Amino acid sequence: MAKLQFKDKWVLVTGASAGLGEEIARQLAFGHGANLILLARRREKLEKLQTELQKVVKVRIIVADLSKLEDVDRATEEVLGGDELYAAVLNAGITYFGLHKELEWDYFQTMLQTNVVGVTRMTNRLVDHFEATGREGGLLIVSSMAAIFPVPYQAAYSGTKSYLLTFATALSHELKNRQFSITVYNPGGIQTEMTEGEKFNELRGWLMPVKQAATEAVQAFRKRKLTHIPGFLNRFGSVFLKFLPQKFVMKQMSGVYGKSLFKSSKP
Ligand SMILES: NC(=O)c1ccc[n+]([C@@H]2O[C@H](COP(=O)([O-])OP(=O)(O)OC[C@H]3O[C@@H](n4cnc5c(N)ncnc54)[C@H](OP(=O)(O)O)[C@@H]3O)[C@@H](O)[C@H]2O)c1
């Protein structure tokens, strides 16, 4: 299958108001000449990015809350109803870092709706579209290394990301349109708004610069890789750790993440 060519094509990026999504959008515009549909809840942030990017490409924005099904459907129809869509980066997501027993049910439901239900709903509609039209394109779904190695104190978040990895990987093998591909992106920690809080202080040295995470995401997407973990050490670790007993690995991870979490809550 030929590589994705983004130049002058329309690409949707969800969660484009901050972090990884914002940087992917920037690289798609400046590095690949893609026209962009930027989606998130914070209009002012999207407008700021739109002003920056429309110096080189065309940019539309959609303000939508992807934890709400009606917004997901409205946004998807808007995306498919306008200029021809070539590709989509489903990146928007939220996490919870803390004791699972302290995770409020309402927040859990919002996380589930945003990370799992919204992404599945949008994926279904986009896959239907590309299968029915036979058009060339691609879908990048942002999961996490937490999908491969569940993270203690991010138990529910890890579950949502595991779902995305298994769902999208399996679905990619049901596609009939040979010009359309699905890529699942599994980064480890990244320096973004998500990891800004003091709970992440002890983990900061492990976080990847967002520019690098975005560059690897766009490269993997362009090459239509099925899955990709950015960073040599992350990739090496993900192979190496599979040879160790899971109980041992989880204990080490629990120590590292717990230290950072509990240090931050000390008075
Ligand atoms: N940072 C990490 O260490 C890390 C590691 C592995 C995977 N990831 C994944 O990478 C993706 C991006 O994360 P990030 O680190 O860039 O996070 P971030 O800096 O917090 O940005 C999250 C983006 O998602 C949007 N978003 C959140 N909830 C939304 C909703 N209900 N509706 C629409 N947009 C929503 C936010 O925009 P608004 O607030 O304006 O809506 C923002 O643009 C996520 O899927 C995350 O799970 C992150």
PDB file of N, CA, C and O and ligand atoms in Angstrom, residues 14-21 39-42 64-67 91-94 114-115 142-145 157 161 187-195 207, ligand 1:
ATOM      1  N   THR A  14      -8.360  15.318  16.461  1.00  0.00           N
ATOM      2  CA  THR A  14      -9.128  15.593  17.681  1.00  0.00           C
ATOM      3  C   THR A  14      -8.144  15.834  18.834  1.00  0.00           C
ATOM      4  O   THR A  14      -7.032  15.310  18.830  1.00  0.00           O
ATOM      5  N   GLY A  15      -8.576  16.642  19.784  1.00  0.00           N
ATOM      6  CA  GLY A  15      -7.679  17.009  20.885  1.00  0.00           C
ATOM      7  C   GLY A  15      -6.546  17.881  20.358  1.00  0.00           C
ATOM      8  O   GLY A  15      -5.398  17.744  20.771  1.00  0.00           O
ATOM      9  N   ALA A  16      -6.909  18.816  19.469  1.00  0.00           N
ATOM     10  CA  ALA A  16      -5.883  19.641  18.814  1.00  0.00           C
ATOM     11  C   ALA A  16      -5.594  20.927  19.581  1.00  0.00           C
ATOM     12  O   ALA A  16      -4.784  21.731  19.144  1.00  0.00           O
ATOM     13  N   SER A  17      -6.252  21.130  20.709  1.00  0.00           N
ATOM     14  CA  SER A  17      -6.059  22.398  21.432  1.00  0.00           C
ATOM     15  C   SER A  17      -4.847  22.355  22.357  1.00  0.00           C
ATOM     16  O   SER A  17      -4.495  23.379  22.946  1.00  0.00           O
ATOM     17  N   ALA A  18      -4.224  21.197  22.514  1.00  0.00           N
ATOM     18  CA  ALA A  18      -3.098  21.087  23.457  1.00  0.00           C
ATOM     19  C   ALA A  18      -2.284  19.839  23.139  1.00  0.00           C
ATOM     20  O   ALA A  18      -2.710  18.985  22.348  1.00  0.00           O
ATOM     21  N   GLY A  19      -1.116  19.784  23.755  1.00  0.00           N
ATOM     22  CA  GLY A  19      -0.320  18.553  23.797  1.00  0.00           C
ATOM     23  C   GLY A  19      -0.023  17.893  22.465  1.00  0.00           C
ATOM     24  O   GLY A  19       0.317  18.534  21.469  1.00  0.00           O
ATOM     25  N   LEU A  20      -0.158  16.590  22.455  1.00  0.00           N
ATOM     26  CA  LEU A  20       0.209  15.782  21.289  1.00  0.00           C
ATOM     27  C   LEU A  20      -0.603  16.160  20.048  1.00  0.00           C
ATOM     28  O   LEU A  20      -0.053  16.279  18.951  1.00  0.00           O
ATOM     29  N   GLY A  21      -1.896  16.360  20.218  1.00  0.00           N
ATOM     30  CA  GLY A  21      -2.765  16.692  19.079  1.00  0.00           C
ATOM     31  C   GLY A  21      -2.364  18.015  18.447  1.00  0.00           C
ATOM     32  O   GLY A  21      -2.310  18.144  17.222  1.00  0.00           O
ATOM     33  N   LEU A  39     -10.214  19.854  16.218  1.00  0.00           N
ATOM     34  CA  LEU A  39     -11.370  19.644  17.089  1.00  0.00           C
ATOM     35  C   LEU A  39     -10.945  19.565  18.558  1.00  0.00           C
ATOM     36  O   LEU A  39      -9.955  18.905  18.894  1.00  0.00           O
ATOM     37  N   ALA A  40     -11.685  20.250  19.425  1.00  0.00           N
ATOM     38  CA  ALA A  40     -11.515  20.154  20.885  1.00  0.00           C
ATOM     39  C   ALA A  40     -12.654  20.947  21.529  1.00  0.00           C
ATOM     40  O   ALA A  40     -13.537  21.460  20.810  1.00  0.00           O
ATOM     41  N   ARG A  41     -12.620  21.068  22.855  1.00  0.00           N
ATOM     42  CA  ARG A  41     -13.671  21.849  23.542  1.00  0.00           C
ATOM     43  C   ARG A  41     -13.309  23.323  23.638  1.00  0.00           C
ATOM     44  O   ARG A  41     -14.172  24.180  23.594  1.00  0.00           O
ATOM     45  N   ARG A  42     -12.015  23.657  23.792  1.00  0.00           N
ATOM     46  CA  ARG A  42     -11.620  25.057  24.044  1.00  0.00           C
ATOM     47  C   ARG A  42     -11.425  25.833  22.742  1.00  0.00           C
ATOM     48  O   ARG A  42     -10.380  25.744  22.110  1.00  0.00           O
ATOM     49  N   ALA A  64     -16.289  20.737  20.025  1.00  0.00           N
ATOM     50  CA  ALA A  64     -17.164  19.615  20.396  1.00  0.00           C
ATOM     51  C   ALA A  64     -16.626  18.937  21.643  1.00  0.00           C
ATOM     52  O   ALA A  64     -15.411  18.904  21.863  1.00  0.00           O
ATOM     53  N   ASP A  65     -17.544  18.415  22.434  1.00  0.00           N
ATOM     54  CA  ASP A  65     -17.177  17.654  23.632  1.00  0.00           C
ATOM     55  C   ASP A  65     -17.355  16.173  23.297  1.00  0.00           C
ATOM     56  O   ASP A  65     -18.486  15.675  23.223  1.00  0.00           O
ATOM     57  N   LEU A  66     -16.248  15.477  23.108  1.00  0.00           N
ATOM     58  CA  LEU A  66     -16.321  14.088  22.632  1.00  0.00           C
ATOM     59  C   LEU A  66     -16.739  13.100  23.714  1.00  0.00           C
ATOM     60  O   LEU A  66     -16.821  11.907  23.455  1.00  0.00           O
ATOM     61  N   SER A  67     -17.013  13.609  24.919  1.00  0.00           N
ATOM     62  CA  SER A  67     -17.581  12.717  25.937  1.00  0.00           C
ATOM     63  C   SER A  67     -19.102  12.652  25.764  1.00  0.00           C
ATOM     64  O   SER A  67     -19.780  11.898  26.443  1.00  0.00           O
ATOM     65  N   ASN A  91      -7.135  11.499  18.711  1.00  0.00           N
ATOM     66  CA  ASN A  91      -6.117  11.674  19.743  1.00  0.00           C
ATOM     67  C   ASN A  91      -6.702  12.123  21.077  1.00  0.00           C
ATOM     68  O   ASN A  91      -6.111  11.846  22.125  1.00  0.00           O
ATOM     69  N   ALA A  92      -7.849  12.787  21.074  1.00  0.00           N
ATOM     70  CA  ALA A  92      -8.390  13.360  22.323  1.00  0.00           C
ATOM     71  C   ALA A  92      -8.535  12.270  23.379  1.00  0.00           C
ATOM     72  O   ALA A  92      -8.997  11.167  23.087  1.00  0.00           O
ATOM     73  N   GLY A  93      -8.133  12.592  24.594  1.00  0.00           N
ATOM     74  CA  GLY A  93      -8.277  11.623  25.672  1.00  0.00           C
ATOM     75  C   GLY A  93      -7.965  12.271  27.006  1.00  0.00           C
ATOM     76  O   GLY A  93      -7.331  13.331  27.061  1.00  0.00           O
ATOM     77  N   ILE A  94      -8.437  11.652  28.063  1.00  0.00           N
ATOM     78  CA  ILE A  94      -8.139  12.146  29.411  1.00  0.00           C
ATOM     79  C   ILE A  94      -7.661  10.980  30.269  1.00  0.00           C
ATOM     80  O   ILE A  94      -7.922   9.811  29.956  1.00  0.00           O
ATOM     81  N   THR A 114     -15.080   9.493  26.593  1.00  0.00           N
ATOM     82  CA  THR A 114     -14.111  10.211  25.755  1.00  0.00           C
ATOM     83  C   THR A 114     -13.136   9.240  25.102  1.00  0.00           C
ATOM     84  O   THR A 114     -12.922   9.273  23.882  1.00  0.00           O
ATOM     85  N   ASN A 115     -12.532   8.371  25.919  1.00  0.00           N
ATOM     86  CA  ASN A 115     -11.441   7.516  25.423  1.00  0.00           C
ATOM     87  C   ASN A 115     -11.942   6.307  24.652  1.00  0.00           C
ATOM     88  O   ASN A 115     -11.226   5.804  23.779  1.00  0.00           O
ATOM     89  N   VAL A 142      -4.867   7.126  18.882  1.00  0.00           N
ATOM     90  CA  VAL A 142      -3.842   7.295  19.908  1.00  0.00           C
ATOM     91  C   VAL A 142      -4.226   6.487  21.144  1.00  0.00           C
ATOM     92  O   VAL A 142      -5.184   6.801  21.844  1.00  0.00           O
ATOM     93  N   SER A 143      -3.459   5.423  21.354  1.00  0.00           N
ATOM     94  CA  SER A 143      -3.620   4.608  22.554  1.00  0.00           C
ATOM     95  C   SER A 143      -2.481   5.008  23.498  1.00  0.00           C
ATOM     96  O   SER A 143      -2.212   6.202  23.689  1.00  0.00           O
ATOM     97  N   SER A 144      -1.752   4.038  24.055  1.00  0.00           N
ATOM     98  CA  SER A 144      -0.697   4.355  25.029  1.00  0.00           C
ATOM     99  C   SER A 144       0.080   3.076  25.331  1.00  0.00           C
ATOM    100  O   SER A 144      -0.425   1.965  25.126  1.00  0.00           O
ATOM    101  N   MET A 145       1.300   3.232  25.847  1.00  0.00           N
ATOM    102  CA  MET A 145       2.031   2.052  26.333  1.00  0.00           C
ATOM    103  C   MET A 145       1.306   1.427  27.513  1.00  0.00           C
ATOM    104  O   MET A 145       1.519   0.256  27.836  1.00  0.00           O
ATOM    105  N   TYR A 157      -7.728   4.120  33.320  1.00  0.00           N
ATOM    106  CA  TYR A 157      -7.160   4.724  32.090  1.00  0.00           C
ATOM    107  C   TYR A 157      -6.473   3.641  31.253  1.00  0.00           C
ATOM    108  O   TYR A 157      -6.683   3.556  30.044  1.00  0.00           O
ATOM    109  N   LYS A 161      -7.225   2.395  27.311  1.00  0.00           N
ATOM    110  CA  LYS A 161      -6.230   2.379  26.241  1.00  0.00           C
ATOM    111  C   LYS A 161      -6.015   0.959  25.705  1.00  0.00           C
ATOM    112  O   LYS A 161      -5.738   0.762  24.530  1.00  0.00           O
ATOM    113  N   PRO A 187       2.293   5.702  22.744  1.00  0.00           N
ATOM    114  CA  PRO A 187       3.423   6.377  23.402  1.00  0.00           C
ATOM    115  C   PRO A 187       3.520   6.050  24.883  1.00  0.00           C
ATOM    116  O   PRO A 187       2.520   5.714  25.523  1.00  0.00           O
ATOM    117  N   GLY A 188       4.767   6.157  25.414  1.00  0.00           N
ATOM    118  CA  GLY A 188       4.937   6.179  26.868  1.00  0.00           C
ATOM    119  C   GLY A 188       4.636   7.599  27.320  1.00  0.00           C
ATOM    120  O   GLY A 188       3.969   8.345  26.608  1.00  0.00           O
ATOM    121  N   GLY A 189       5.162   8.014  28.464  1.00  0.00           N
ATOM    122  CA  GLY A 189       4.857   9.356  28.967  1.00  0.00           C
ATOM    123  C   GLY A 189       5.370  10.456  28.048  1.00  0.00           C
ATOM    124  O   GLY A 189       6.448  10.347  27.473  1.00  0.00           O
ATOM    125  N   ILE A 190       4.569  11.525  27.910  1.00  0.00           N
ATOM    126  CA  ILE A 190       4.935  12.671  27.052  1.00  0.00           C
ATOM    127  C   ILE A 190       4.763  13.959  27.870  1.00  0.00           C
ATOM    128  O   ILE A 190       3.864  14.048  28.714  1.00  0.00           O
ATOM    129  N   GLN A 191       5.603  14.957  27.571  1.00  0.00           N
ATOM    130  CA  GLN A 191       5.474  16.261  28.249  1.00  0.00           C
ATOM    131  C   GLN A 191       4.322  17.044  27.622  1.00  0.00           C
ATOM    132  O   GLN A 191       4.473  17.659  26.573  1.00  0.00           O
ATOM    133  N   THR A 192       3.166  16.991  28.274  1.00  0.00           N
ATOM    134  CA  THR A 192       1.980  17.723  27.780  1.00  0.00           C
ATOM    135  C   THR A 192       1.199  18.239  28.983  1.00  0.00           C
ATOM    136  O   THR A 192       1.581  18.008  30.141  1.00  0.00           O
ATOM    137  N   GLU A 193       0.050  18.868  28.728  1.00  0.00           N
ATOM    138  CA  GLU A 193      -0.826  19.314  29.830  1.00  0.00           C
ATOM    139  C   GLU A 193      -1.212  18.133  30.715  1.00  0.00           C
ATOM    140  O   GLU A 193      -1.363  18.268  31.913  1.00  0.00           O
ATOM    141  N   MET A 194      -1.365  16.962  30.089  1.00  0.00           N
ATOM    142  CA  MET A 194      -1.821  15.778  30.828  1.00  0.00           C
ATOM    143  C   MET A 194      -0.860  15.426  31.965  1.00  0.00           C
ATOM    144  O   MET A 194      -1.273  14.924  33.005  1.00  0.00           O
ATOM    145  N   THR A 195       0.423  15.674  31.763  1.00  0.00           N
ATOM    146  CA  THR A 195       1.434  15.267  32.748  1.00  0.00           C
ATOM    147  C   THR A 195       2.042  16.486  33.465  1.00  0.00           C
ATOM    148  O   THR A 195       3.122  16.402  34.034  1.00  0.00           O
ATOM    149  N   LEU A 207       9.658  11.536  30.665  1.00  0.00           N
ATOM    150  CA  LEU A 207       8.676  11.994  29.674  1.00  0.00           C
ATOM    151  C   LEU A 207       9.347  12.437  28.371  1.00  0.00           C
ATOM    152  O   LEU A 207      10.351  13.139  28.389  1.00  0.00           O
TER     153      LEU A 207
HETATM  154  N1  LIG B   1       0.827  12.685  27.916  1.00  0.00           N
HETATM  155  C1  LIG B   1       1.137  11.410  28.040  1.00  0.00           C
HETATM  156  O1  LIG B   1       2.010  11.029  28.845  1.00  0.00           O
HETATM  157  C2  LIG B   1       0.471  10.369  27.180  1.00  0.00           C
HETATM  158  C3  LIG B   1       1.029   9.088  27.112  1.00  0.00           C
HETATM  159  C4  LIG B   1       0.412   8.117  26.328  1.00  0.00           C
HETATM  160  C5  LIG B   1      -0.721   8.417  25.616  1.00  0.00           C
HETATM  161  N2  LIG B   1      -1.259   9.679  25.696  1.00  0.00           N
HETATM  162  C6  LIG B   1      -2.481   9.936  24.952  1.00  0.00           C
HETATM  163  O2  LIG B   1      -2.249  10.964  24.014  1.00  0.00           O
HETATM  164  C7  LIG B   1      -3.471  11.669  23.760  1.00  0.00           C
HETATM  165  C8  LIG B   1      -3.211  13.147  23.907  1.00  0.00           C
HETATM  166  O3  LIG B   1      -2.829  13.393  25.238  1.00  0.00           O
HETATM  167  P1  LIG B   1      -1.999  14.671  25.684  1.00  0.00           P
HETATM  168  O4  LIG B   1      -0.921  14.199  26.556  1.00  0.00           O
HETATM  169  O5  LIG B   1      -1.705  15.515  24.524  1.00  0.00           O
HETATM  170  O6  LIG B   1      -3.102  15.355  26.611  1.00  0.00           O
HETATM  171  P2  LIG B   1      -3.465  16.878  26.843  1.00  0.00           P
HETATM  172  O7  LIG B   1      -2.261  17.735  26.736  1.00  0.00           O
HETATM  173  O8  LIG B   1      -4.238  16.884  28.122  1.00  0.00           O
HETATM  174  O9  LIG B   1      -4.441  17.195  25.630  1.00  0.00           O
HETATM  175  C9  LIG B   1      -5.650  16.484  25.508  1.00  0.00           C
HETATM  176  C10 LIG B   1      -6.427  17.003  24.323  1.00  0.00           C
HETATM  177  O10 LIG B   1      -7.666  16.283  24.275  1.00  0.00           O
HETATM  178  C11 LIG B   1      -8.743  17.201  24.260  1.00  0.00           C
HETATM  179  N3  LIG B   1      -9.894  16.654  24.940  1.00  0.00           N
HETATM  180  C12 LIG B   1      -9.956  16.115  26.179  1.00  0.00           C
HETATM  181  N4  LIG B   1     -11.222  15.774  26.486  1.00  0.00           N
HETATM  182  C13 LIG B   1     -11.969  16.106  25.404  1.00  0.00           C
HETATM  183  C14 LIG B   1     -13.350  16.021  25.103  1.00  0.00           C
HETATM  184  N5  LIG B   1     -14.247  15.542  25.997  1.00  0.00           N
HETATM  185  N6  LIG B   1     -13.790  16.456  23.914  1.00  0.00           N
HETATM  186  C15 LIG B   1     -12.912  16.974  22.995  1.00  0.00           C
HETATM  187  N7  LIG B   1     -11.603  17.082  23.230  1.00  0.00           N
HETATM  188  C16 LIG B   1     -11.131  16.653  24.417  1.00  0.00           C
HETATM  189  C17 LIG B   1      -8.189  18.446  24.964  1.00  0.00           C
HETATM  190  O11 LIG B   1      -8.856  19.612  24.508  1.00  0.00           O
HETATM  191  P3  LIG B   1      -9.956  20.465  25.305  1.00  0.00           P
HETATM  192  O12 LIG B   1      -9.615  20.404  26.742  1.00  0.00           O
HETATM  193  O13 LIG B   1      -9.849  21.820  24.696  1.00  0.00           O
HETATM  194  O14 LIG B   1     -11.236  19.783  24.950  1.00  0.00           O
HETATM  195  C18 LIG B   1      -6.766  18.465  24.462  1.00  0.00           C
HETATM  196  O15 LIG B   1      -6.697  19.080  23.207  1.00  0.00           O
HETATM  197  C19 LIG B   1      -4.493  11.118  24.757  1.00  0.00           C
HETATM  198  O16 LIG B   1      -5.315  10.181  24.123  1.00  0.00           O
HETATM  199  C20 LIG B   1      -3.612  10.432  25.804  1.00  0.00           C
HETATM  200  O17 LIG B   1      -4.291   9.398  26.457  1.00  0.00           O
HETATM  201  C21 LIG B   1      -0.681  10.660  26.445  1.00  0.00           C
END
